[in-house]
Coordinates of C-alpha atoms in Angstrom, one line a residue:
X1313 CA -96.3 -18.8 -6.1
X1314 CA -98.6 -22.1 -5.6
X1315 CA -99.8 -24.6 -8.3
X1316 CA -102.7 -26.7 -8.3
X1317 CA -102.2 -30.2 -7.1
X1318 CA -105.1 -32.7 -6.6
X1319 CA -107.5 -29.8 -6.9
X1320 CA -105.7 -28.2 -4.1
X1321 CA -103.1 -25.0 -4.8
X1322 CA -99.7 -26.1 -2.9
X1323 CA -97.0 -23.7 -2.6
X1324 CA -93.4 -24.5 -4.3
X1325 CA -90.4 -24.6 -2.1
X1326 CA -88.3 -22.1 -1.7
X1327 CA -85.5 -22.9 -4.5
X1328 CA -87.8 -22.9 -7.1
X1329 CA -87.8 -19.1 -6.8
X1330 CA -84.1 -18.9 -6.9
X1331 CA -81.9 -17.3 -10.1
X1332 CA -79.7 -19.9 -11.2
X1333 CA -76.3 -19.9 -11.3
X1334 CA -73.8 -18.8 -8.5
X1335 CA -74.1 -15.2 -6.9
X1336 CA -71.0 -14.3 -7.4
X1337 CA -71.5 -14.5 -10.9
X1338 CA -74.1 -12.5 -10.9
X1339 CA -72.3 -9.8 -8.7
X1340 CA -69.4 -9.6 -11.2
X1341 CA -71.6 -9.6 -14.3
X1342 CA -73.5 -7.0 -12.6
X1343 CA -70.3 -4.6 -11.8
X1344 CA -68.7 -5.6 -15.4
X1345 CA -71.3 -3.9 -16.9
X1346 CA -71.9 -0.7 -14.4
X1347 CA -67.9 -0.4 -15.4
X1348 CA -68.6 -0.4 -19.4
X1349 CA -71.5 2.2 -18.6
X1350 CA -69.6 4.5 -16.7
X1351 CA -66.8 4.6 -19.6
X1352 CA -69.1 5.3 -21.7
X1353 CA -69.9 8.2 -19.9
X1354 CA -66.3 9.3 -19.7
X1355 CA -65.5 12.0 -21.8
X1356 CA -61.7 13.7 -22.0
X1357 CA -62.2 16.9 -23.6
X1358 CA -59.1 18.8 -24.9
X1359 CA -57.5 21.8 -24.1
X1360 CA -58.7 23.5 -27.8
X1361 CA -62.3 22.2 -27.2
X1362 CA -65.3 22.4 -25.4
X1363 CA -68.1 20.3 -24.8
X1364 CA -71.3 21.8 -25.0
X1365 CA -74.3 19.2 -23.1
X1366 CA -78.0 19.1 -23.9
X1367 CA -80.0 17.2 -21.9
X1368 CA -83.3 16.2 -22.3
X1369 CA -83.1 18.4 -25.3
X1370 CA -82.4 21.4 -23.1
X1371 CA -78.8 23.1 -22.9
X1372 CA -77.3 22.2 -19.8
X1373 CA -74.0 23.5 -20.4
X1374 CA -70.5 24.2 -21.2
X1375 CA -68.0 21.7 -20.1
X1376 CA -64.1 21.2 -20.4
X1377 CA -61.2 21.5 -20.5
X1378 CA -60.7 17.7 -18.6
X1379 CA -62.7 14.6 -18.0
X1380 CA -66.0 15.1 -18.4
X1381 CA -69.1 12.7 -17.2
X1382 CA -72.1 13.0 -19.9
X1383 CA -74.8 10.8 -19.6
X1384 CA -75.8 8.2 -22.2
X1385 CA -79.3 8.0 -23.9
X1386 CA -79.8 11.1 -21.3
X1387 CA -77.4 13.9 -22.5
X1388 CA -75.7 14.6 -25.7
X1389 CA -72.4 16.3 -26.4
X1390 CA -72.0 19.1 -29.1
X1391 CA -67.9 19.5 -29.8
X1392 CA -66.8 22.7 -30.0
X1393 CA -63.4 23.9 -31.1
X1394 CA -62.1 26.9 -29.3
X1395 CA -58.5 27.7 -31.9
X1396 CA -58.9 29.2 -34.7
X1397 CA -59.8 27.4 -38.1
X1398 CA -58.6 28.4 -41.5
X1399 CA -61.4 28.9 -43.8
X1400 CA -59.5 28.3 -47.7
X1401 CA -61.5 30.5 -50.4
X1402 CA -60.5 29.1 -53.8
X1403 CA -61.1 30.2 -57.3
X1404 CA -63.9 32.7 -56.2
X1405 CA -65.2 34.2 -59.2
X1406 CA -66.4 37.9 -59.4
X1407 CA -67.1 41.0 -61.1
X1408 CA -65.5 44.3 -60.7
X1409 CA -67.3 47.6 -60.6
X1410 CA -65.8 48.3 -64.3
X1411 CA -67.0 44.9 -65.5
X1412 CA -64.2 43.1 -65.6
X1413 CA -64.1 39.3 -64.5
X1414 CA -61.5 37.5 -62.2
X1415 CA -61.0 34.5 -60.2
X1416 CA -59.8 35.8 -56.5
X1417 CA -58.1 33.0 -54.4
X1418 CA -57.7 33.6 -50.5
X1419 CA -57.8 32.7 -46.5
X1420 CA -60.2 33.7 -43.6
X1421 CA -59.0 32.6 -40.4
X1422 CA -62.6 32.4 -38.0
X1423 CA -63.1 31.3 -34.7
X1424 CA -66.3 30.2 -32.2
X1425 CA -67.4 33.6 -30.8
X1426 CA -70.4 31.9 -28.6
X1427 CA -70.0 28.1 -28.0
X1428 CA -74.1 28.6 -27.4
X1429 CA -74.8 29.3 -30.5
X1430 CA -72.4 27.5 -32.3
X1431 CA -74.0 24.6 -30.7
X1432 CA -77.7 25.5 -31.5
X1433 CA -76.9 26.4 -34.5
X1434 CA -77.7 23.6 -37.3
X1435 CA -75.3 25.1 -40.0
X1436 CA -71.9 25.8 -38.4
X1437 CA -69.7 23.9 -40.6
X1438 CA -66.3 25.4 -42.3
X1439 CA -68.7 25.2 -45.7
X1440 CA -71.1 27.3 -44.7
X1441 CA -69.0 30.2 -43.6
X1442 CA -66.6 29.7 -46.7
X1443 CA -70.0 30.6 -48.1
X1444 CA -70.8 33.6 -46.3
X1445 CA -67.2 34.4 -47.0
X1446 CA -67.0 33.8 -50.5
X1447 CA -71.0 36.3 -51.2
X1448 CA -68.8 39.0 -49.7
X1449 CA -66.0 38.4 -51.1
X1450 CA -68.1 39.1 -54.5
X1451 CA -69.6 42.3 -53.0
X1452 CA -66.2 43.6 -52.0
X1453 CA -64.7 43.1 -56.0
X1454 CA -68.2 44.3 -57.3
X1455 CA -67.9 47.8 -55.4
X1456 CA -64.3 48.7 -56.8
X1457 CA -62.3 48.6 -60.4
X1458 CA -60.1 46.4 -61.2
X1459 CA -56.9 48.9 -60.5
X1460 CA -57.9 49.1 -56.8
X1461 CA -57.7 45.1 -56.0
X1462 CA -54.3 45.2 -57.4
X1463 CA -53.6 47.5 -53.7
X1464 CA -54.5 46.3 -50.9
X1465 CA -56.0 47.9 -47.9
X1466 CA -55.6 47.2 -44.5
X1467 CA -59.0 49.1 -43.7
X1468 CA -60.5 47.2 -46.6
X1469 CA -59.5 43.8 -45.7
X1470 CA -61.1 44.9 -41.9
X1471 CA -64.0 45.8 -43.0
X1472 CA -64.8 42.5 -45.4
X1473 CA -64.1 40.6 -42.1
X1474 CA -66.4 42.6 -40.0
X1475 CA -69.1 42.2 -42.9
X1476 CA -68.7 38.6 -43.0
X1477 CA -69.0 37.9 -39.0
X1478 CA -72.5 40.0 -39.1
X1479 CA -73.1 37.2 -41.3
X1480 CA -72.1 34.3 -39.3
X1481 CA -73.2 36.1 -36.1
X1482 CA -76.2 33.9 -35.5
X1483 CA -73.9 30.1 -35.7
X1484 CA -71.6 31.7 -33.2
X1485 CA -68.5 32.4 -35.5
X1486 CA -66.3 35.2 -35.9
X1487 CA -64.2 36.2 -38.6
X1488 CA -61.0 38.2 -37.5
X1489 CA -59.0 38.3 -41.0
X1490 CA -59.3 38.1 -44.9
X1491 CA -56.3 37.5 -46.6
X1492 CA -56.6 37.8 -50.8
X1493 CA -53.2 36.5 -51.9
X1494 CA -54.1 36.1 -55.6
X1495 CA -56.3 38.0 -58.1
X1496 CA -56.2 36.7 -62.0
X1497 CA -57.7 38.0 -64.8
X1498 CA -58.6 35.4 -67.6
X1499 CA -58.0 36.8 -70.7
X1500 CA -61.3 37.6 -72.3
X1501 CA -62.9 40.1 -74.5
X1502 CA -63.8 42.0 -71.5
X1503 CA -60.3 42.1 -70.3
X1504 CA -59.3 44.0 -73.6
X1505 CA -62.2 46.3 -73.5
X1506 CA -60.9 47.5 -70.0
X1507 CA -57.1 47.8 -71.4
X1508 CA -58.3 49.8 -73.7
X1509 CA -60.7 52.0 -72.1
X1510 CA -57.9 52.7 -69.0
X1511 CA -56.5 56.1 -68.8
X1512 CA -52.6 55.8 -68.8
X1513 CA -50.7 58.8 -68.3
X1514 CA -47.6 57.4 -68.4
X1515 CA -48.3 55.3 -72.2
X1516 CA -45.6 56.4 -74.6
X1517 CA -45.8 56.0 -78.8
X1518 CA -44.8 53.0 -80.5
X1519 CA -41.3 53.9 -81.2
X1520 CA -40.5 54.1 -77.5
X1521 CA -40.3 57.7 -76.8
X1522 CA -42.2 60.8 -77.1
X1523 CA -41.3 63.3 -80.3
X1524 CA -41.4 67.4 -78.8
X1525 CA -42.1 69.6 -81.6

């Protein structure tokens, strides 16, 4: 670089293009900060998750179990639990096939099927598939009476699982049990029309026993 000096450009001397300060500085400044950046890339992935890496926007991978390098402001990381999660369904309300209303209280125990498409996916939160549980949940009360919830099925309870994973398919979920530990009945005007309307063949008179002419 040269400035003009008595109409003439003279070149500066050779400090004047120096960075100030000692080098060593600079050098330890210089790794100081290639150390914070490569922490930041560090990422120690537990045994029950998985990592899964877009970069650039594109999938790139699964990674994990174990340390993992990902890229800042180049990759992201999508978490992705690999145990199984209990999915509570509380005070789902329905209607039975013979019109009467309850409240059915339960647990679905789901798990990440595809780590792909869980990642993808933009809804694959414990809400939505409560969700998904709890619209079949209604469909299973609405297509029996009242007497059948009070027993159980094993092939029942399979089948509502199985219809509620075709469900959460496309976010990469699987549901592999439904569990409905409580069914109550508020007492309303519907209730009594069903008592009254259910054949009992074991009722007996008022006075406690049956009279034989």
């Amino acid at each position: 670089m040269a400035v003009p000096l008595n109409g003439a450009w003279t070149p500066l001397p050779a400090h004047a293009y120096a960075i100030p300060g000692d080098p060593i500085t600079w050098v330890i400044v210089l790794v100081l900060l290639l150390a914070v950046l490569a922490v930041s890339w560090v990422r120690v992935v537990p045994a029950g998750e998985r990592l899964a890496v877009f970069r650039l926007g594109r999938f790139a991978g699964i990674k994990g179990p174990g340390v993992v390098v990902v890229p800042t402001g180049v990759a992201r990381a999508v978490p992705i639990p690999m145990r199984p999660m209990h999915v509570d369904l509380l005070w789902v309300e329905a209607t039975t096939r013979d019109q009467v209303r309850v409240t059915v209280n339960g647990v679905a125990v789901a798990s990440v099927s595809d780590p792909v498409a869980y990642a993808v996916a933009d809804d694959t939160s414990a809400a939505a598939t409560s969700a998904a549980a709890e619209t079949e949940i209604r469909r299973y009360v609405a297509e029996r009476d009242l007497a059948e919830l009070s027993i159980p099925d094993d092939g029942d309870a399979r089948d509502l699982a199985a219809r509620i994973s075709r469900r959460t398919a496309d976010w990469g979920i699987e549901v592999s049990l439904v569990e409905l530990s409580r069914v109550e009945i508020p007492v309303r005007a519907d209730l009594i029309r069903w008592a009254e309307n259910y054949p009992c063949g074991t009722c007996r008179p008022a006075g406690g026993r049956n009279d034989h002419a």
